[in-house]
Amino acid sequence: MDTKPPLTGIRSMLAQPVAASFIAGGVAGAVSRTVVSPLERLKILFQIQSGGRTEYKLSIWKGLGKMWKEEGWRGFMAGNGTNCIRIVPYSAVQFGSYNVYKKFFESTPGANLNPIQRLACGGIAGITSVTFTYPLDIVRTRLSIQSASFSEIQRAKGEKLPGMWPTLKTMYTTEGGWLALYRGIIPTVAGVAPYVGLNFMVYEWARQWVTPEGQKNPSAVGKLAAGAIAGGVAQSITYPFDLLRRRFQINTMSGLGYKYKSMWDAVKTIMAQEGIKGMYKGIAPNLLKVAPSMASSWLSFEFTRDMVMALAKGEDVMA
C-alpha cells in the first residue's frame, strides 16, 4: 500500500533545478520590471524620437518630471501590467530553458560550462523566450507610447485609451494579422541572442569573482553586484538592436511610423538623419535602470529558486 503524502509528487517536481528555475525566473522578471518601470518607459519615449520629434528631448529627471506632471503615477507605470504579464513567462522560459540547454553543453552531468558555452547556451535561451512572448512586447511598446504627449498622437481630452487585449486585436485586424504581432522580431532576435548570452556569461564570471574564498555562494550584496555588472555590460554592447526593435514595433503605428523597409534600411536612415547618436538614444535612462533591474532580477531569482527547492525538500527556509 502506498503511504506517500499526496504532495510528494509535487514536491519532487519542484525540487528539480529546471522547475525551480522556471518559477524563480518568472518572479525575477516581474520584480525587476516593476522596480524600473518609470525609467523603462522613459527609455522607450527617448528611443522613438527622430530629428523632427522633440517633445521628450529632455534630461532624465526633466523627462520623469514631465511624465509625472502630465500623467501622474499611471504615467510611470504605463504598460507595466502588460510588461509583467509578458516578462513572467519570458523570464521563466529564459531561465528554465537555459538550465535545459545547459545539459547539452556539459561534458559530464553538473560540470561547469566555459564562457563560450555559457554564451551559446544563454543566446539560445534568449531566442526561445523572445519567440514565445514577442506579441506582448510589441503591445507593451504601443501602450507606453499612446498616452505620451507627442504631437502626432491625436486624442480627445479624457478619452479612454485601449488596453492590452484591444490593442492586440486592433493590430491583428488592421496591420497584417500574425505578422503585425511579430514586427521587429528580426532585430530583436539579433540583439537578444548576444544580450542574454553575454548576460549569463558575465554574471557567472562576476559571481565567481564576488564569492568569498572557501564559500559556494556569494552574499546578497555580491549577487546584486554581479547582476549589475552583467546587465551593464550586456546592455551597452547590444543597445542599438534594442533601439531598432522599438522603431520597428511602431513602424506602422498611425502618425508615428518610420516606414523602414528593412533593418539595414533603418540603420542607414538613422545614421544619415540622426548620426551615430541616433543609435544610442535612450541609453542614459537604460544604463541608469540596468543596475537596479538586473541586480533585483538575479537576487530575486536566486532567492526564489533556493526557497522553492528548500520548501520542496522540506527544509527550513530561514535556516
PDB file of C-alpha atoms in Angstrom:
ATOM      1  CA  MET A   1       0.000   0.000   0.000  1.00  0.00           C
ATOM      2  CA  ASP A   2       1.310   3.464  -0.991  1.00  0.00           C
ATOM      3  CA  THR A   3       1.576   5.655   2.112  1.00  0.00           C
ATOM      4  CA  LYS A   4       3.289   8.645   0.467  1.00  0.00           C
ATOM      5  CA  PRO A   5       1.675  12.050   1.179  1.00  0.00           C
ATOM      6  CA  PRO A   6      -0.331  13.424  -1.794  1.00  0.00           C
ATOM      7  CA  LEU A   7       2.058  16.381  -2.198  1.00  0.00           C
ATOM      8  CA  THR A   8       5.145  14.185  -2.519  1.00  0.00           C
ATOM      9  CA  GLY A   9       4.948  14.175  -6.326  1.00  0.00           C
ATOM     10  CA  ILE A  10       4.627  17.972  -6.498  1.00  0.00           C
ATOM     11  CA  ARG A  11       7.483  18.456  -4.049  1.00  0.00           C
ATOM     12  CA  SER A  12       9.644  16.084  -6.040  1.00  0.00           C
ATOM     13  CA  MET A  13       8.942  18.040  -9.218  1.00  0.00           C
ATOM     14  CA  LEU A  14       9.665  21.426  -7.596  1.00  0.00           C
ATOM     15  CA  ALA A  15      12.912  20.088  -6.173  1.00  0.00           C
ATOM     16  CA  GLN A  16      14.235  19.718  -9.719  1.00  0.00           C
ATOM     17  CA  PRO A  17      16.520  22.635 -10.719  1.00  0.00           C
ATOM     18  CA  VAL A  18      14.663  23.213 -14.023  1.00  0.00           C
ATOM     19  CA  ALA A  19      11.238  23.561 -12.335  1.00  0.00           C
ATOM     20  CA  ALA A  20      12.612  25.781  -9.567  1.00  0.00           C
ATOM     21  CA  SER A  21      14.423  27.950 -12.134  1.00  0.00           C
ATOM     22  CA  PHE A  22      11.235  28.270 -14.185  1.00  0.00           C
ATOM     23  CA  ILE A  23       9.252  29.600 -11.202  1.00  0.00           C
ATOM     24  CA  ALA A  24      12.085  31.804  -9.963  1.00  0.00           C
ATOM     25  CA  GLY A  25      12.612  33.262 -13.430  1.00  0.00           C
ATOM     26  CA  GLY A  26       9.004  34.415 -13.604  1.00  0.00           C
ATOM     27  CA  VAL A  27       9.187  36.080 -10.198  1.00  0.00           C
ATOM     28  CA  ALA A  28      12.523  37.710 -11.037  1.00  0.00           C
ATOM     29  CA  GLY A  29      11.160  39.191 -14.253  1.00  0.00           C
ATOM     30  CA  ALA A  30       8.079  40.739 -12.644  1.00  0.00           C
ATOM     31  CA  VAL A  31      10.057  42.197  -9.731  1.00  0.00           C
ATOM     32  CA  SER A  32      12.807  43.718 -11.855  1.00  0.00           C
ATOM     33  CA  ARG A  33      10.455  45.312 -14.409  1.00  0.00           C
ATOM     34  CA  THR A  34       8.251  46.899 -11.762  1.00  0.00           C
ATOM     35  CA  VAL A  35      11.253  48.362  -9.921  1.00  0.00           C
ATOM     36  CA  VAL A  36      12.433  50.257 -13.024  1.00  0.00           C
ATOM     37  CA  SER A  37       9.137  50.844 -14.866  1.00  0.00           C
ATOM     38  CA  PRO A  38       9.451  54.687 -14.971  1.00  0.00           C
ATOM     39  CA  LEU A  39      12.951  54.512 -16.478  1.00  0.00           C
ATOM     40  CA  GLU A  40      11.922  51.777 -18.924  1.00  0.00           C
ATOM     41  CA  ARG A  41       9.048  53.851 -20.268  1.00  0.00           C
ATOM     42  CA  LEU A  42      11.222  56.978 -20.493  1.00  0.00           C
ATOM     43  CA  LYS A  43      13.806  54.986 -22.449  1.00  0.00           C
ATOM     44  CA  ILE A  44      11.162  53.926 -24.972  1.00  0.00           C
ATOM     45  CA  LEU A  45       9.960  57.523 -25.407  1.00  0.00           C
ATOM     46  CA  PHE A  46      13.556  58.647 -25.998  1.00  0.00           C
ATOM     47  CA  GLN A  47      14.183  55.810 -28.466  1.00  0.00           C
ATOM     48  CA  ILE A  48      11.339  56.644 -30.833  1.00  0.00           C
ATOM     49  CA  GLN A  49      12.281  60.302 -31.213  1.00  0.00           C
ATOM     50  CA  SER A  50      13.693  61.312 -34.574  1.00  0.00           C
ATOM     51  CA  GLY A  51      15.141  64.637 -35.639  1.00  0.00           C
ATOM     52  CA  GLY A  52      11.701  66.220 -36.006  1.00  0.00           C
ATOM     53  CA  ARG A  53      10.147  64.725 -32.879  1.00  0.00           C
ATOM     54  CA  THR A  54      11.480  66.541 -29.824  1.00  0.00           C
ATOM     55  CA  GLU A  55       8.723  66.502 -27.189  1.00  0.00           C
ATOM     56  CA  TYR A  56      10.906  64.333 -24.958  1.00  0.00           C
ATOM     57  CA  LYS A  57      14.284  65.801 -25.845  1.00  0.00           C
ATOM     58  CA  LEU A  58      14.941  66.301 -22.148  1.00  0.00           C
ATOM     59  CA  SER A  59      17.271  65.197 -19.398  1.00  0.00           C
ATOM     60  CA  ILE A  60      16.317  62.071 -17.470  1.00  0.00           C
ATOM     61  CA  TRP A  61      14.997  63.996 -14.475  1.00  0.00           C
ATOM     62  CA  LYS A  62      13.052  66.518 -16.575  1.00  0.00           C
ATOM     63  CA  GLY A  63      11.622  63.644 -18.625  1.00  0.00           C
ATOM     64  CA  LEU A  64      10.462  61.862 -15.472  1.00  0.00           C
ATOM     65  CA  GLY A  65       9.056  65.151 -14.190  1.00  0.00           C
ATOM     66  CA  LYS A  66       7.123  65.669 -17.435  1.00  0.00           C
ATOM     67  CA  MET A  67       5.643  62.176 -17.169  1.00  0.00           C
ATOM     68  CA  TRP A  68       4.598  62.788 -13.550  1.00  0.00           C
ATOM     69  CA  LYS A  69       3.132  66.231 -14.252  1.00  0.00           C
ATOM     70  CA  GLU A  70       1.106  65.100 -17.278  1.00  0.00           C
ATOM     71  CA  GLU A  71       0.104  61.567 -16.244  1.00  0.00           C
ATOM     72  CA  GLY A  72       0.944  61.065 -12.573  1.00  0.00           C
ATOM     73  CA  TRP A  73       1.679  57.608 -11.170  1.00  0.00           C
ATOM     74  CA  ARG A  74      -0.104  55.966 -14.100  1.00  0.00           C
ATOM     75  CA  GLY A  75       2.442  57.544 -16.423  1.00  0.00           C
ATOM     76  CA  PHE A  76       5.276  55.879 -14.535  1.00  0.00           C
ATOM     77  CA  MET A  77       3.525  52.511 -14.754  1.00  0.00           C
ATOM     78  CA  ALA A  78       2.070  52.799 -18.281  1.00  0.00           C
ATOM     79  CA  GLY A  79       2.467  49.450 -19.997  1.00  0.00           C
ATOM     80  CA  ASN A  80       3.961  47.817 -16.908  1.00  0.00           C
ATOM     81  CA  GLY A  81       0.993  45.497 -16.369  1.00  0.00           C
ATOM     82  CA  THR A  82       1.428  44.070 -19.850  1.00  0.00           C
ATOM     83  CA  ASN A  83       5.187  44.018 -19.349  1.00  0.00           C
ATOM     84  CA  CYS A  84       4.813  41.952 -16.173  1.00  0.00           C
ATOM     85  CA  ILE A  85       2.379  39.588 -17.904  1.00  0.00           C
ATOM     86  CA  ARG A  86       4.968  39.251 -20.671  1.00  0.00           C
ATOM     87  CA  ILE A  87       8.074  39.141 -18.542  1.00  0.00           C
ATOM     88  CA  VAL A  88       6.871  36.392 -16.199  1.00  0.00           C
ATOM     89  CA  PRO A  89       6.684  33.758 -18.972  1.00  0.00           C
ATOM     90  CA  TYR A  90       9.626  35.408 -20.767  1.00  0.00           C
ATOM     91  CA  SER A  91      11.957  35.163 -17.780  1.00  0.00           C
ATOM     92  CA  ALA A  92      10.579  31.796 -16.747  1.00  0.00           C
ATOM     93  CA  VAL A  93      11.191  30.343 -20.226  1.00  0.00           C
ATOM     94  CA  GLN A  94      14.598  32.040 -20.403  1.00  0.00           C
ATOM     95  CA  PHE A  95      15.902  30.743 -17.083  1.00  0.00           C
ATOM     96  CA  GLY A  96      14.183  27.384 -17.432  1.00  0.00           C
ATOM     97  CA  SER A  97      15.383  26.747 -20.983  1.00  0.00           C
ATOM     98  CA  TYR A  98      18.905  27.847 -20.023  1.00  0.00           C
ATOM     99  CA  ASN A  99      19.007  25.028 -17.488  1.00  0.00           C
ATOM    100  CA  VAL A 100      17.622  22.600 -20.083  1.00  0.00           C
ATOM    101  CA  TYR A 101      20.089  23.614 -22.814  1.00  0.00           C
ATOM    102  CA  LYS A 102      22.957  23.627 -20.326  1.00  0.00           C
ATOM    103  CA  LYS A 103      22.716  19.835 -20.075  1.00  0.00           C
ATOM    104  CA  PHE A 104      23.607  19.529 -23.769  1.00  0.00           C
ATOM    105  CA  PHE A 105      26.800  21.541 -23.244  1.00  0.00           C
ATOM    106  CA  GLU A 106      28.012  19.815 -20.064  1.00  0.00           C
ATOM    107  CA  SER A 107      30.851  17.343 -20.572  1.00  0.00           C
ATOM    108  CA  THR A 108      29.583  15.459 -17.513  1.00  0.00           C
ATOM    109  CA  PRO A 109      26.358  15.986 -15.524  1.00  0.00           C
ATOM    110  CA  GLY A 110      26.755  19.066 -13.334  1.00  0.00           C
ATOM    111  CA  ALA A 111      30.065  20.139 -14.905  1.00  0.00           C
ATOM    112  CA  ASN A 112      30.801  23.859 -15.179  1.00  0.00           C
ATOM    113  CA  LEU A 113      30.487  25.486 -18.605  1.00  0.00           C
ATOM    114  CA  ASN A 114      33.254  27.570 -20.107  1.00  0.00           C
ATOM    115  CA  PRO A 115      32.492  31.193 -21.156  1.00  0.00           C
ATOM    116  CA  ILE A 116      31.813  30.289 -24.802  1.00  0.00           C
ATOM    117  CA  GLN A 117      29.411  27.517 -23.795  1.00  0.00           C
ATOM    118  CA  ARG A 118      27.576  29.909 -21.455  1.00  0.00           C
ATOM    119  CA  LEU A 119      27.364  32.477 -24.246  1.00  0.00           C
ATOM    120  CA  ALA A 120      25.885  29.953 -26.678  1.00  0.00           C
ATOM    121  CA  CYS A 121      23.521  28.448 -24.118  1.00  0.00           C
ATOM    122  CA  GLY A 122      22.285  31.864 -22.980  1.00  0.00           C
ATOM    123  CA  GLY A 123      21.807  33.004 -26.570  1.00  0.00           C
ATOM    124  CA  ILE A 124      19.626  30.015 -27.442  1.00  0.00           C
ATOM    125  CA  ALA A 125      17.620  30.544 -24.253  1.00  0.00           C
ATOM    126  CA  GLY A 126      17.076  34.190 -25.217  1.00  0.00           C
ATOM    127  CA  ILE A 127      15.799  33.312 -28.690  1.00  0.00           C
ATOM    128  CA  THR A 128      13.432  30.740 -27.181  1.00  0.00           C
ATOM    129  CA  SER A 129      11.925  33.146 -24.659  1.00  0.00           C
ATOM    130  CA  VAL A 130      11.532  36.106 -27.023  1.00  0.00           C
ATOM    131  CA  THR A 131       9.785  33.972 -29.648  1.00  0.00           C
ATOM    132  CA  PHE A 132       7.231  32.759 -27.106  1.00  0.00           C
ATOM    133  CA  THR A 133       6.326  36.223 -25.802  1.00  0.00           C
ATOM    134  CA  TYR A 134       7.045  38.747 -28.572  1.00  0.00           C
ATOM    135  CA  PRO A 135       3.424  39.831 -29.274  1.00  0.00           C
ATOM    136  CA  LEU A 136       3.139  41.069 -25.688  1.00  0.00           C
ATOM    137  CA  ASP A 137       6.389  43.015 -26.057  1.00  0.00           C
ATOM    138  CA  ILE A 138       5.165  44.955 -29.085  1.00  0.00           C
ATOM    139  CA  VAL A 139       1.881  45.717 -27.295  1.00  0.00           C
ATOM    140  CA  ARG A 140       3.834  46.927 -24.266  1.00  0.00           C
ATOM    141  CA  THR A 141       5.631  49.423 -26.516  1.00  0.00           C
ATOM    142  CA  ARG A 142       2.366  50.676 -28.002  1.00  0.00           C
ATOM    143  CA  LEU A 143       0.800  51.124 -24.549  1.00  0.00           C
ATOM    144  CA  SER A 144       3.854  53.059 -23.354  1.00  0.00           C
ATOM    145  CA  ILE A 145       3.548  55.496 -26.243  1.00  0.00           C
ATOM    146  CA  GLN A 146      -0.204  56.027 -26.650  1.00  0.00           C
ATOM    147  CA  SER A 147      -0.603  58.359 -23.656  1.00  0.00           C
ATOM    148  CA  ALA A 148       2.613  60.336 -24.277  1.00  0.00           C
ATOM    149  CA  SER A 149       2.376  63.967 -25.386  1.00  0.00           C
ATOM    150  CA  PHE A 150       3.637  63.537 -28.952  1.00  0.00           C
ATOM    151  CA  SER A 151       2.033  65.998 -31.374  1.00  0.00           C
ATOM    152  CA  GLU A 152       1.384  63.206 -33.892  1.00  0.00           C
ATOM    153  CA  ILE A 153      -0.925  61.399 -31.466  1.00  0.00           C
ATOM    154  CA  GLN A 154      -4.411  62.858 -31.753  1.00  0.00           C
ATOM    155  CA  ARG A 155      -6.827  62.047 -28.937  1.00  0.00           C
ATOM    156  CA  ALA A 156      -9.731  63.790 -27.265  1.00  0.00           C
ATOM    157  CA  LYS A 157      -9.398  65.082 -23.714  1.00  0.00           C
ATOM    158  CA  GLY A 158     -10.476  62.409 -21.260  1.00  0.00           C
ATOM    159  CA  GLU A 159     -10.523  59.745 -23.995  1.00  0.00           C
ATOM    160  CA  LYS A 160     -10.217  56.227 -22.618  1.00  0.00           C
ATOM    161  CA  LEU A 161      -7.191  54.549 -24.123  1.00  0.00           C
ATOM    162  CA  PRO A 162      -7.276  50.888 -25.212  1.00  0.00           C
ATOM    163  CA  GLY A 163      -5.691  48.230 -23.019  1.00  0.00           C
ATOM    164  CA  MET A 164      -3.673  45.151 -23.850  1.00  0.00           C
ATOM    165  CA  TRP A 165      -6.345  42.965 -25.496  1.00  0.00           C
ATOM    166  CA  PRO A 166      -7.985  45.731 -27.604  1.00  0.00           C
ATOM    167  CA  THR A 167      -4.522  46.778 -28.808  1.00  0.00           C
ATOM    168  CA  LEU A 168      -3.649  43.203 -29.744  1.00  0.00           C
ATOM    169  CA  LYS A 169      -6.950  42.819 -31.583  1.00  0.00           C
ATOM    170  CA  THR A 170      -6.585  46.116 -33.460  1.00  0.00           C
ATOM    171  CA  MET A 171      -3.050  45.302 -34.570  1.00  0.00           C
ATOM    172  CA  TYR A 172      -4.082  41.836 -35.703  1.00  0.00           C
ATOM    173  CA  THR A 173      -7.109  43.024 -37.714  1.00  0.00           C
ATOM    174  CA  THR A 174      -5.716  46.243 -39.216  1.00  0.00           C
ATOM    175  CA  GLU A 175      -1.949  45.786 -39.563  1.00  0.00           C
ATOM    176  CA  GLY A 176      -1.481  42.351 -41.122  1.00  0.00           C
ATOM    177  CA  GLY A 177      -2.520  39.530 -38.805  1.00  0.00           C
ATOM    178  CA  TRP A 178       0.170  37.488 -37.079  1.00  0.00           C
ATOM    179  CA  LEU A 179       2.949  39.263 -38.981  1.00  0.00           C
ATOM    180  CA  ALA A 180       1.904  42.513 -37.309  1.00  0.00           C
ATOM    181  CA  LEU A 181       2.354  40.947 -33.879  1.00  0.00           C
ATOM    182  CA  TYR A 182       5.896  39.879 -34.783  1.00  0.00           C
ATOM    183  CA  ARG A 183       7.014  43.095 -36.480  1.00  0.00           C
ATOM    184  CA  GLY A 184      10.572  43.852 -35.357  1.00  0.00           C
ATOM    185  CA  ILE A 185      11.343  40.250 -34.385  1.00  0.00           C
ATOM    186  CA  ILE A 186      14.494  40.144 -36.563  1.00  0.00           C
ATOM    187  CA  PRO A 187      16.422  42.983 -34.850  1.00  0.00           C
ATOM    188  CA  THR A 188      15.027  41.725 -31.553  1.00  0.00           C
ATOM    189  CA  VAL A 189      16.436  38.225 -32.013  1.00  0.00           C
ATOM    190  CA  ALA A 190      19.656  39.681 -33.419  1.00  0.00           C
ATOM    191  CA  GLY A 191      20.062  41.669 -30.203  1.00  0.00           C
ATOM    192  CA  VAL A 192      18.537  39.276 -27.683  1.00  0.00           C
ATOM    193  CA  ALA A 193      20.794  36.331 -28.509  1.00  0.00           C
ATOM    194  CA  PRO A 194      24.085  38.148 -27.755  1.00  0.00           C
ATOM    195  CA  TYR A 195      22.469  40.138 -24.917  1.00  0.00           C
ATOM    196  CA  VAL A 196      21.195  37.124 -22.993  1.00  0.00           C
ATOM    197  CA  GLY A 197      24.317  35.163 -23.809  1.00  0.00           C
ATOM    198  CA  LEU A 198      26.587  37.943 -22.547  1.00  0.00           C
ATOM    199  CA  ASN A 199      24.356  38.426 -19.511  1.00  0.00           C
ATOM    200  CA  PHE A 200      24.654  34.802 -18.403  1.00  0.00           C
ATOM    201  CA  MET A 201      28.358  34.606 -19.279  1.00  0.00           C
ATOM    202  CA  VAL A 202      29.340  37.810 -17.435  1.00  0.00           C
ATOM    203  CA  TYR A 203      27.096  37.008 -14.462  1.00  0.00           C
ATOM    204  CA  GLU A 204      28.645  33.572 -13.964  1.00  0.00           C
ATOM    205  CA  TRP A 205      32.117  35.128 -14.173  1.00  0.00           C
ATOM    206  CA  ALA A 206      31.237  38.014 -11.827  1.00  0.00           C
ATOM    207  CA  ARG A 207      29.516  35.612  -9.430  1.00  0.00           C
ATOM    208  CA  GLN A 208      32.728  33.638  -9.040  1.00  0.00           C
ATOM    209  CA  TRP A 209      34.684  36.869  -8.610  1.00  0.00           C
ATOM    210  CA  VAL A 210      32.481  38.157  -5.730  1.00  0.00           C
ATOM    211  CA  THR A 211      32.168  34.794  -3.951  1.00  0.00           C
ATOM    212  CA  PRO A 212      34.391  34.717  -0.823  1.00  0.00           C
ATOM    213  CA  GLU A 213      37.119  32.090  -0.939  1.00  0.00           C
ATOM    214  CA  GLY A 214      36.009  28.822   0.567  1.00  0.00           C
ATOM    215  CA  GLN A 215      32.302  29.536   0.107  1.00  0.00           C
ATOM    216  CA  LYS A 216      29.963  28.111  -2.521  1.00  0.00           C
ATOM    217  CA  ASN A 217      27.699  31.146  -2.998  1.00  0.00           C
ATOM    218  CA  PRO A 218      28.204  34.920  -2.816  1.00  0.00           C
ATOM    219  CA  SER A 219      26.403  37.145  -0.326  1.00  0.00           C
ATOM    220  CA  ALA A 220      23.246  39.068  -1.259  1.00  0.00           C
ATOM    221  CA  VAL A 221      25.384  42.155  -1.931  1.00  0.00           C
ATOM    222  CA  GLY A 222      27.682  40.047  -4.086  1.00  0.00           C
ATOM    223  CA  LYS A 223      24.721  38.775  -6.126  1.00  0.00           C
ATOM    224  CA  LEU A 224      23.497  42.363  -6.569  1.00  0.00           C
ATOM    225  CA  ALA A 225      26.932  43.461  -7.772  1.00  0.00           C
ATOM    226  CA  ALA A 226      27.275  40.517 -10.158  1.00  0.00           C
ATOM    227  CA  GLY A 227      23.814  41.180 -11.615  1.00  0.00           C
ATOM    228  CA  ALA A 228      24.541  44.883 -12.092  1.00  0.00           C
ATOM    229  CA  ILE A 229      27.860  44.194 -13.825  1.00  0.00           C
ATOM    230  CA  ALA A 230      26.309  41.570 -16.111  1.00  0.00           C
ATOM    231  CA  GLY A 231      23.404  43.799 -17.096  1.00  0.00           C
ATOM    232  CA  GLY A 232      25.545  46.874 -17.712  1.00  0.00           C
ATOM    233  CA  VAL A 233      27.999  45.080 -19.988  1.00  0.00           C
ATOM    234  CA  ALA A 234      25.336  43.210 -21.968  1.00  0.00           C
ATOM    235  CA  GLN A 235      23.056  46.230 -22.429  1.00  0.00           C
ATOM    236  CA  SER A 236      25.840  48.565 -23.550  1.00  0.00           C
ATOM    237  CA  ILE A 237      27.146  46.186 -26.226  1.00  0.00           C
ATOM    238  CA  THR A 238      23.750  45.320 -27.730  1.00  0.00           C
ATOM    239  CA  TYR A 239      21.847  48.608 -27.274  1.00  0.00           C
ATOM    240  CA  PRO A 240      21.488  49.587 -30.987  1.00  0.00           C
ATOM    241  CA  PHE A 241      19.462  46.403 -31.553  1.00  0.00           C
ATOM    242  CA  ASP A 242      17.070  47.451 -28.787  1.00  0.00           C
ATOM    243  CA  LEU A 243      16.550  50.846 -30.425  1.00  0.00           C
ATOM    244  CA  LEU A 244      15.851  49.184 -33.784  1.00  0.00           C
ATOM    245  CA  ARG A 245      13.349  46.873 -32.104  1.00  0.00           C
ATOM    246  CA  ARG A 246      11.337  49.807 -30.721  1.00  0.00           C
ATOM    247  CA  ARG A 247      11.419  51.695 -34.018  1.00  0.00           C
ATOM    248  CA  PHE A 248      10.129  48.661 -35.928  1.00  0.00           C
ATOM    249  CA  GLN A 249       7.437  47.983 -33.333  1.00  0.00           C
ATOM    250  CA  ILE A 250       5.797  51.314 -34.212  1.00  0.00           C
ATOM    251  CA  ASN A 251       6.714  51.142 -37.913  1.00  0.00           C
ATOM    252  CA  THR A 252       3.030  51.022 -38.918  1.00  0.00           C
ATOM    253  CA  MET A 253       1.585  52.937 -35.954  1.00  0.00           C
ATOM    254  CA  SER A 254      -0.644  55.776 -37.130  1.00  0.00           C
ATOM    255  CA  GLY A 255       1.163  59.115 -37.007  1.00  0.00           C
ATOM    256  CA  LEU A 256       4.389  57.727 -35.566  1.00  0.00           C
ATOM    257  CA  GLY A 257       5.537  55.076 -38.044  1.00  0.00           C
ATOM    258  CA  TYR A 258       9.015  55.337 -39.561  1.00  0.00           C
ATOM    259  CA  LYS A 259       8.254  53.177 -42.639  1.00  0.00           C
ATOM    260  CA  TYR A 260      11.627  51.425 -42.617  1.00  0.00           C
ATOM    261  CA  LYS A 261      11.879  48.767 -45.340  1.00  0.00           C
ATOM    262  CA  SER A 262      14.434  46.542 -43.616  1.00  0.00           C
ATOM    263  CA  MET A 263      16.838  46.501 -40.692  1.00  0.00           C
ATOM    264  CA  TRP A 264      19.685  47.678 -42.930  1.00  0.00           C
ATOM    265  CA  ASP A 265      17.476  50.463 -44.325  1.00  0.00           C
ATOM    266  CA  ALA A 266      16.688  51.543 -40.757  1.00  0.00           C
ATOM    267  CA  VAL A 267      20.373  51.682 -39.830  1.00  0.00           C
ATOM    268  CA  LYS A 268      21.252  53.720 -42.945  1.00  0.00           C
ATOM    269  CA  THR A 269      18.340  56.118 -42.378  1.00  0.00           C
ATOM    270  CA  ILE A 270      19.116  56.663 -38.703  1.00  0.00           C
ATOM    271  CA  MET A 271      22.817  57.210 -39.384  1.00  0.00           C
ATOM    272  CA  ALA A 272      22.053  59.685 -42.204  1.00  0.00           C
ATOM    273  CA  GLN A 273      19.400  61.675 -40.326  1.00  0.00           C
ATOM    274  CA  GLU A 274      20.464  61.384 -36.699  1.00  0.00           C
ATOM    275  CA  GLY A 275      24.103  60.319 -36.745  1.00  0.00           C
ATOM    276  CA  ILE A 276      25.714  57.687 -34.545  1.00  0.00           C
ATOM    277  CA  LYS A 277      23.994  59.228 -31.514  1.00  0.00           C
ATOM    278  CA  GLY A 278      20.694  58.204 -33.036  1.00  0.00           C
ATOM    279  CA  MET A 279      21.600  54.557 -32.478  1.00  0.00           C
ATOM    280  CA  TYR A 280      22.037  55.220 -28.765  1.00  0.00           C
ATOM    281  CA  LYS A 281      19.032  57.387 -27.955  1.00  0.00           C
ATOM    282  CA  GLY A 282      17.702  56.499 -24.532  1.00  0.00           C
ATOM    283  CA  ILE A 283      20.872  54.757 -23.393  1.00  0.00           C
ATOM    284  CA  ALA A 284      21.236  57.074 -20.375  1.00  0.00           C
ATOM    285  CA  PRO A 285      17.988  56.019 -18.625  1.00  0.00           C
ATOM    286  CA  ASN A 286      18.681  52.494 -19.855  1.00  0.00           C
ATOM    287  CA  LEU A 287      22.052  52.344 -18.103  1.00  0.00           C
ATOM    288  CA  LEU A 288      20.566  54.010 -15.044  1.00  0.00           C
ATOM    289  CA  LYS A 289      17.992  51.230 -14.784  1.00  0.00           C
ATOM    290  CA  VAL A 290      20.387  48.380 -15.558  1.00  0.00           C
ATOM    291  CA  ALA A 291      21.880  48.142 -12.085  1.00  0.00           C
ATOM    292  CA  PRO A 292      18.598  48.006 -10.092  1.00  0.00           C
ATOM    293  CA  SER A 293      16.868  45.944 -12.788  1.00  0.00           C
ATOM    294  CA  MET A 294      19.463  43.226 -13.266  1.00  0.00           C
ATOM    295  CA  ALA A 295      20.529  43.198  -9.643  1.00  0.00           C
ATOM    296  CA  SER A 296      16.961  42.777  -8.371  1.00  0.00           C
ATOM    297  CA  SER A 297      16.339  40.198 -11.099  1.00  0.00           C
ATOM    298  CA  TRP A 298      19.266  37.969 -10.160  1.00  0.00           C
ATOM    299  CA  LEU A 299      18.751  38.439  -6.420  1.00  0.00           C
ATOM    300  CA  SER A 300      15.040  37.593  -6.540  1.00  0.00           C
ATOM    301  CA  PHE A 301      15.761  34.722  -8.950  1.00  0.00           C
ATOM    302  CA  GLU A 302      18.285  33.039  -6.696  1.00  0.00           C
ATOM    303  CA  PHE A 303      16.283  33.721  -3.524  1.00  0.00           C
ATOM    304  CA  THR A 304      13.060  32.323  -5.043  1.00  0.00           C
ATOM    305  CA  ARG A 305      14.822  29.326  -6.588  1.00  0.00           C
ATOM    306  CA  ASP A 306      16.551  28.422  -3.315  1.00  0.00           C
ATOM    307  CA  MET A 307      13.308  28.922  -1.375  1.00  0.00           C
ATOM    308  CA  VAL A 308      11.278  26.737  -3.760  1.00  0.00           C
ATOM    309  CA  MET A 309      13.850  23.951  -3.670  1.00  0.00           C
ATOM    310  CA  ALA A 310      14.149  24.167   0.115  1.00  0.00           C
ATOM    311  CA  LEU A 311      10.375  24.037   0.581  1.00  0.00           C
ATOM    312  CA  ALA A 312      10.141  21.135  -1.846  1.00  0.00           C
ATOM    313  CA  LYS A 313      12.716  19.211   0.178  1.00  0.00           C
ATOM    314  CA  GLY A 314      11.016  20.096   3.455  1.00  0.00           C
ATOM    315  CA  GLU A 315      13.948  22.200   4.667  1.00  0.00           C
ATOM    316  CA  ASP A 316      13.759  25.257   6.904  1.00  0.00           C
ATOM    317  CA  VAL A 317      13.905  28.229   4.529  1.00  0.00           C
ATOM    318  CA  MET A 318      15.088  30.625   7.226  1.00  0.00           C
ATOM    319  CA  ALA A 319      17.903  28.340   8.375  1.00  0.00           C
TER     320      ALA A 319
END
